[in-house]
C-alpha cells in the first residue's frame, strides 16, 4: 500500500526526481522510435526503464568506493547463496516485481525473448555493480531475482500468442 511517507521519500530526492523527469521527457520520442507502429507501448517501456533506474541507481548518501565490488562479484560463485530461500522475503519478491514490467513490455515490443532476457540480465548485473560502487551494497541475489522477474514478464508477454485458437492441441 502506498503511503504518504513513501511519496515524501521519493519526492524529497532531487536525483531520483531528475531521472524520472528525464524519463518522462524522453519516453515519447524514444518510444516512438523503438516501435513506430506501437508508440504508446514504446513510451511506456522507456518511462518504466527510467523508473527502474531511478529506484535502483540513486543513493541518499553518495560514498563511491570500489571496496564492495569484490564481495558483490563473489556472490555469483556460491550457487546456494544465489538460490537459497528464493523469494523468501518482501525485498526478494519486490526485486522480482521490479523487472517483471520491463520483461512484459519488452516482450510485447520485440519478439526476441532470449536477447531481451540477456539484455535485462546484463542491465540488472550492471545496476547491482553500480550499487556496490556507490556504497549501496550490490547483491548477486538481486540479479537472480530481477532476472526471474524479467523472465516472468517475457512469459506473460508470450501468452497471447500461445493462447490463440489453432495453437492449442486438439483433445
PDB file of C-alpha atoms in Angstrom:
ATOM      1  CA  UNK A   1       0.000   0.000   0.000  1.00  0.00           C
ATOM      2  CA  UNK A   2       1.309   3.412  -0.992  1.00  0.00           C
ATOM      3  CA  UNK A   3       1.678   5.722   1.988  1.00  0.00           C
ATOM      4  CA  UNK A   4       2.347   9.436   2.325  1.00  0.00           C
ATOM      5  CA  UNK A   5       5.771   8.611   3.808  1.00  0.00           C
ATOM      6  CA  UNK A   6       6.665   6.662   0.660  1.00  0.00           C
ATOM      7  CA  UNK A   7       5.591   9.532  -1.584  1.00  0.00           C
ATOM      8  CA  UNK A   8       7.553  12.049   0.502  1.00  0.00           C
ATOM      9  CA  UNK A   9      10.621   9.798   0.455  1.00  0.00           C
ATOM     10  CA  UNK A  10      10.511   9.785  -3.346  1.00  0.00           C
ATOM     11  CA  UNK A  11       9.856  13.474  -3.970  1.00  0.00           C
ATOM     12  CA  UNK A  12      12.469  14.555  -1.426  1.00  0.00           C
ATOM     13  CA  UNK A  13      15.302  13.084  -3.527  1.00  0.00           C
ATOM     14  CA  UNK A  14      16.324  15.531  -6.281  1.00  0.00           C
ATOM     15  CA  UNK A  15      18.428  12.982  -8.195  1.00  0.00           C
ATOM     16  CA  UNK A  16      15.580  10.492  -8.301  1.00  0.00           C
ATOM     17  CA  UNK A  17      13.107  13.169  -9.423  1.00  0.00           C
ATOM     18  CA  UNK A  18      15.566  14.326 -12.086  1.00  0.00           C
ATOM     19  CA  UNK A  19      15.851  10.833 -13.584  1.00  0.00           C
ATOM     20  CA  UNK A  20      12.064  10.446 -13.522  1.00  0.00           C
ATOM     21  CA  UNK A  21      11.621  13.823 -15.226  1.00  0.00           C
ATOM     22  CA  UNK A  22      14.206  12.964 -17.899  1.00  0.00           C
ATOM     23  CA  UNK A  23      12.499   9.600 -18.433  1.00  0.00           C
ATOM     24  CA  UNK A  24       9.133  11.288 -18.823  1.00  0.00           C
ATOM     25  CA  UNK A  25      10.602  13.765 -21.307  1.00  0.00           C
ATOM     26  CA  UNK A  26      12.330  11.071 -23.360  1.00  0.00           C
ATOM     27  CA  UNK A  27       9.553   8.472 -23.180  1.00  0.00           C
ATOM     28  CA  UNK A  28       7.520   9.623 -26.173  1.00  0.00           C
ATOM     29  CA  UNK A  29      10.348  10.461 -28.631  1.00  0.00           C
ATOM     30  CA  UNK A  30      12.344   7.316 -27.804  1.00  0.00           C
ATOM     31  CA  UNK A  31       9.260   5.136 -27.506  1.00  0.00           C
ATOM     32  CA  UNK A  32       8.091   6.162 -30.992  1.00  0.00           C
ATOM     33  CA  UNK A  33      11.489   5.271 -32.409  1.00  0.00           C
ATOM     34  CA  UNK A  34      11.577   1.902 -30.656  1.00  0.00           C
ATOM     35  CA  UNK A  35       8.388   0.767 -32.390  1.00  0.00           C
ATOM     36  CA  UNK A  36       6.742   3.350 -34.674  1.00  0.00           C
ATOM     37  CA  UNK A  37       3.734   1.032 -35.002  1.00  0.00           C
ATOM     38  CA  UNK A  38       3.300   0.898 -31.198  1.00  0.00           C
ATOM     39  CA  UNK A  39       4.445   4.296 -29.885  1.00  0.00           C
ATOM     40  CA  UNK A  40       2.460   4.222 -26.635  1.00  0.00           C
ATOM     41  CA  UNK A  41       3.869   0.858 -25.658  1.00  0.00           C
ATOM     42  CA  UNK A  42       7.380   2.054 -26.538  1.00  0.00           C
ATOM     43  CA  UNK A  43       6.895   5.214 -24.467  1.00  0.00           C
ATOM     44  CA  UNK A  44       5.662   3.163 -21.520  1.00  0.00           C
ATOM     45  CA  UNK A  45       8.734   0.929 -21.780  1.00  0.00           C
ATOM     46  CA  UNK A  46      11.106   3.928 -21.797  1.00  0.00           C
ATOM     47  CA  UNK A  47       9.368   5.510 -18.806  1.00  0.00           C
ATOM     48  CA  UNK A  48       9.337   2.191 -16.907  1.00  0.00           C
ATOM     49  CA  UNK A  49      13.050   1.749 -17.597  1.00  0.00           C
ATOM     50  CA  UNK A  50      13.661   5.254 -16.251  1.00  0.00           C
ATOM     51  CA  UNK A  51      11.613   4.492 -13.147  1.00  0.00           C
ATOM     52  CA  UNK A  52      13.616   1.309 -12.522  1.00  0.00           C
ATOM     53  CA  UNK A  53      16.877   3.224 -12.952  1.00  0.00           C
ATOM     54  CA  UNK A  54      15.749   5.998 -10.619  1.00  0.00           C
ATOM     55  CA  UNK A  55      14.746   3.460  -7.969  1.00  0.00           C
ATOM     56  CA  UNK A  56      17.940   1.435  -8.206  1.00  0.00           C
ATOM     57  CA  UNK A  57      20.783   3.721  -9.266  1.00  0.00           C
ATOM     58  CA  UNK A  58      20.357   6.519  -6.746  1.00  0.00           C
ATOM     59  CA  UNK A  59      21.553   6.740  -3.172  1.00  0.00           C
ATOM     60  CA  UNK A  60      20.889   9.319  -0.494  1.00  0.00           C
ATOM     61  CA  UNK A  61      24.467   9.258   0.773  1.00  0.00           C
ATOM     62  CA  UNK A  62      26.975   9.126  -2.073  1.00  0.00           C
ATOM     63  CA  UNK A  63      30.016   7.099  -0.947  1.00  0.00           C
ATOM     64  CA  UNK A  64      31.759   5.844  -4.086  1.00  0.00           C
ATOM     65  CA  UNK A  65      34.210   3.102  -3.306  1.00  0.00           C
ATOM     66  CA  UNK A  66      35.317   0.054  -5.255  1.00  0.00           C
ATOM     67  CA  UNK A  67      35.812  -1.851  -1.969  1.00  0.00           C
ATOM     68  CA  UNK A  68      32.358  -3.504  -2.099  1.00  0.00           C
ATOM     69  CA  UNK A  69      32.676  -4.701  -5.695  1.00  0.00           C
ATOM     70  CA  UNK A  70      34.692  -7.889  -4.960  1.00  0.00           C
ATOM     71  CA  UNK A  71      32.173  -9.100  -2.375  1.00  0.00           C
ATOM     72  CA  UNK A  72      29.354  -8.449  -4.862  1.00  0.00           C
ATOM     73  CA  UNK A  73      31.137 -10.464  -7.557  1.00  0.00           C
ATOM     74  CA  UNK A  74      31.988 -13.249  -5.076  1.00  0.00           C
ATOM     75  CA  UNK A  75      28.263 -13.818  -4.543  1.00  0.00           C
ATOM     76  CA  UNK A  76      27.995 -15.270  -8.055  1.00  0.00           C
ATOM     77  CA  UNK A  77      30.392 -18.069  -7.109  1.00  0.00           C
ATOM     78  CA  UNK A  78      28.077 -19.552  -4.483  1.00  0.00           C
ATOM     79  CA  UNK A  79      25.001 -21.246  -6.029  1.00  0.00           C
ATOM     80  CA  UNK A  80      23.499 -21.979  -2.605  1.00  0.00           C
ATOM     81  CA  UNK A  81      23.635 -18.256  -1.822  1.00  0.00           C
ATOM     82  CA  UNK A  82      22.077 -17.316  -5.163  1.00  0.00           C
ATOM     83  CA  UNK A  83      19.020 -19.552  -4.878  1.00  0.00           C
ATOM     84  CA  UNK A  84      18.760 -20.143  -1.129  1.00  0.00           C
ATOM     85  CA  UNK A  85      15.417 -19.043   0.278  1.00  0.00           C
ATOM     86  CA  UNK A  86      14.279 -17.983  -3.182  1.00  0.00           C
ATOM     87  CA  UNK A  87      11.638 -15.246  -2.886  1.00  0.00           C
ATOM     88  CA  UNK A  88      11.801 -15.709   0.881  1.00  0.00           C
ATOM     89  CA  UNK A  89      11.316 -12.060   1.808  1.00  0.00           C
ATOM     90  CA  UNK A  90       9.396  -8.985   0.705  1.00  0.00           C
ATOM     91  CA  UNK A  91      12.571  -7.460  -0.691  1.00  0.00           C
ATOM     92  CA  UNK A  92      13.229 -10.511  -2.877  1.00  0.00           C
ATOM     93  CA  UNK A  93       9.651 -10.513  -4.136  1.00  0.00           C
ATOM     94  CA  UNK A  94       9.923  -6.779  -4.797  1.00  0.00           C
ATOM     95  CA  UNK A  95      13.050  -7.439  -6.870  1.00  0.00           C
ATOM     96  CA  UNK A  96      11.082  -9.924  -8.970  1.00  0.00           C
ATOM     97  CA  UNK A  97       8.279  -7.384  -9.350  1.00  0.00           C
ATOM     98  CA  UNK A  98      10.685  -4.611 -10.280  1.00  0.00           C
ATOM     99  CA  UNK A  99      11.805  -6.246 -13.525  1.00  0.00           C
ATOM    100  CA  UNK A 100       8.546  -8.026 -14.408  1.00  0.00           C
ATOM    101  CA  UNK A 101       7.059  -4.937 -16.145  1.00  0.00           C
ATOM    102  CA  UNK A 102      10.268  -4.421 -18.123  1.00  0.00           C
ATOM    103  CA  UNK A 103      10.182  -8.032 -19.326  1.00  0.00           C
ATOM    104  CA  UNK A 104       6.488  -7.781 -20.160  1.00  0.00           C
ATOM    105  CA  UNK A 105       6.774  -4.510 -22.082  1.00  0.00           C
ATOM    106  CA  UNK A 106       9.952  -5.561 -23.889  1.00  0.00           C
ATOM    107  CA  UNK A 107       8.329  -8.879 -24.802  1.00  0.00           C
ATOM    108  CA  UNK A 108       5.321  -7.054 -26.243  1.00  0.00           C
ATOM    109  CA  UNK A 109       7.564  -4.696 -28.205  1.00  0.00           C
ATOM    110  CA  UNK A 110      10.143  -7.108 -29.575  1.00  0.00           C
ATOM    111  CA  UNK A 111       9.955 -10.794 -30.453  1.00  0.00           C
ATOM    112  CA  UNK A 112      13.423 -11.923 -29.372  1.00  0.00           C
ATOM    113  CA  UNK A 113      12.895 -13.233 -25.855  1.00  0.00           C
ATOM    114  CA  UNK A 114      16.378 -14.718 -25.421  1.00  0.00           C
ATOM    115  CA  UNK A 115      18.034 -11.443 -26.450  1.00  0.00           C
ATOM    116  CA  UNK A 116      15.681  -9.429 -24.254  1.00  0.00           C
ATOM    117  CA  UNK A 117      16.332 -11.669 -21.248  1.00  0.00           C
ATOM    118  CA  UNK A 118      20.082 -11.408 -21.822  1.00  0.00           C
ATOM    119  CA  UNK A 119      19.920  -7.606 -22.033  1.00  0.00           C
ATOM    120  CA  UNK A 120      17.743  -7.293 -18.930  1.00  0.00           C
ATOM    121  CA  UNK A 121      20.027  -9.673 -17.008  1.00  0.00           C
ATOM    122  CA  UNK A 122      23.010  -7.560 -18.093  1.00  0.00           C
ATOM    123  CA  UNK A 123      21.137  -4.427 -17.014  1.00  0.00           C
ATOM    124  CA  UNK A 124      20.427  -5.768 -13.526  1.00  0.00           C
ATOM    125  CA  UNK A 125      24.026  -7.025 -13.208  1.00  0.00           C
ATOM    126  CA  UNK A 126      25.259  -3.522 -14.111  1.00  0.00           C
ATOM    127  CA  UNK A 127      22.816  -1.819 -11.736  1.00  0.00           C
ATOM    128  CA  UNK A 128      23.935  -4.019  -8.848  1.00  0.00           C
ATOM    129  CA  UNK A 129      27.593  -3.411  -9.732  1.00  0.00           C
ATOM    130  CA  UNK A 130      26.857   0.323  -9.689  1.00  0.00           C
ATOM    131  CA  UNK A 131      25.125  -0.035  -6.316  1.00  0.00           C
ATOM    132  CA  UNK A 132      28.201  -1.787  -4.932  1.00  0.00           C
ATOM    133  CA  UNK A 133      30.370   1.052  -6.248  1.00  0.00           C
ATOM    134  CA  UNK A 134      28.236   3.838  -4.749  1.00  0.00           C
ATOM    135  CA  UNK A 135      28.077   2.167  -1.351  1.00  0.00           C
ATOM    136  CA  UNK A 136      24.522   0.847  -1.607  1.00  0.00           C
ATOM    137  CA  UNK A 137      25.709  -2.757  -1.437  1.00  0.00           C
ATOM    138  CA  UNK A 138      25.010  -4.557  -4.690  1.00  0.00           C
ATOM    139  CA  UNK A 139      23.868  -8.147  -4.252  1.00  0.00           C
ATOM    140  CA  UNK A 140      24.152 -11.094  -6.636  1.00  0.00           C
ATOM    141  CA  UNK A 141      20.854 -12.456  -5.287  1.00  0.00           C
ATOM    142  CA  UNK A 142      19.111  -9.316  -6.544  1.00  0.00           C
ATOM    143  CA  UNK A 143      20.422 -10.053 -10.044  1.00  0.00           C
ATOM    144  CA  UNK A 144      18.832 -13.506  -9.884  1.00  0.00           C
ATOM    145  CA  UNK A 145      15.503 -12.175  -8.628  1.00  0.00           C
ATOM    146  CA  UNK A 146      15.404  -9.296 -11.115  1.00  0.00           C
ATOM    147  CA  UNK A 147      16.204 -11.702 -13.961  1.00  0.00           C
ATOM    148  CA  UNK A 148      13.436 -14.066 -12.829  1.00  0.00           C
ATOM    149  CA  UNK A 149      11.079 -11.072 -12.841  1.00  0.00           C
ATOM    150  CA  UNK A 150      12.125 -10.232 -16.399  1.00  0.00           C
ATOM    151  CA  UNK A 151      11.607 -13.876 -17.406  1.00  0.00           C
ATOM    152  CA  UNK A 152       8.115 -13.926 -15.884  1.00  0.00           C
ATOM    153  CA  UNK A 153       7.283 -10.712 -17.760  1.00  0.00           C
ATOM    154  CA  UNK A 154       8.517 -12.238 -21.007  1.00  0.00           C
ATOM    155  CA  UNK A 155       6.420 -15.333 -20.365  1.00  0.00           C
ATOM    156  CA  UNK A 156       3.341 -13.165 -19.772  1.00  0.00           C
ATOM    157  CA  UNK A 157       4.049 -11.251 -22.984  1.00  0.00           C
ATOM    158  CA  UNK A 158       4.134 -14.530 -24.909  1.00  0.00           C
ATOM    159  CA  UNK A 159       0.817 -15.809 -23.544  1.00  0.00           C
ATOM    160  CA  UNK A 160      -1.456 -14.173 -26.158  1.00  0.00           C
ATOM    161  CA  UNK A 161       0.458 -15.885 -28.974  1.00  0.00           C
ATOM    162  CA  UNK A 162       0.341 -19.258 -27.252  1.00  0.00           C
ATOM    163  CA  UNK A 163      -3.346 -18.998 -26.424  1.00  0.00           C
ATOM    164  CA  UNK A 164      -4.568 -18.153 -29.926  1.00  0.00           C
ATOM    165  CA  UNK A 165      -7.175 -20.535 -31.317  1.00  0.00           C
ATOM    166  CA  UNK A 166      -5.471 -23.073 -33.505  1.00  0.00           C
ATOM    167  CA  UNK A 167      -2.341 -23.046 -31.359  1.00  0.00           C
ATOM    168  CA  UNK A 168      -3.873 -25.260 -28.700  1.00  0.00           C
ATOM    169  CA  UNK A 169      -3.534 -29.009 -29.134  1.00  0.00           C
ATOM    170  CA  UNK A 170      -6.753 -30.761 -30.043  1.00  0.00           C
ATOM    171  CA  UNK A 171      -8.186 -33.198 -27.462  1.00  0.00           C
TER     172      UNK A 171
END
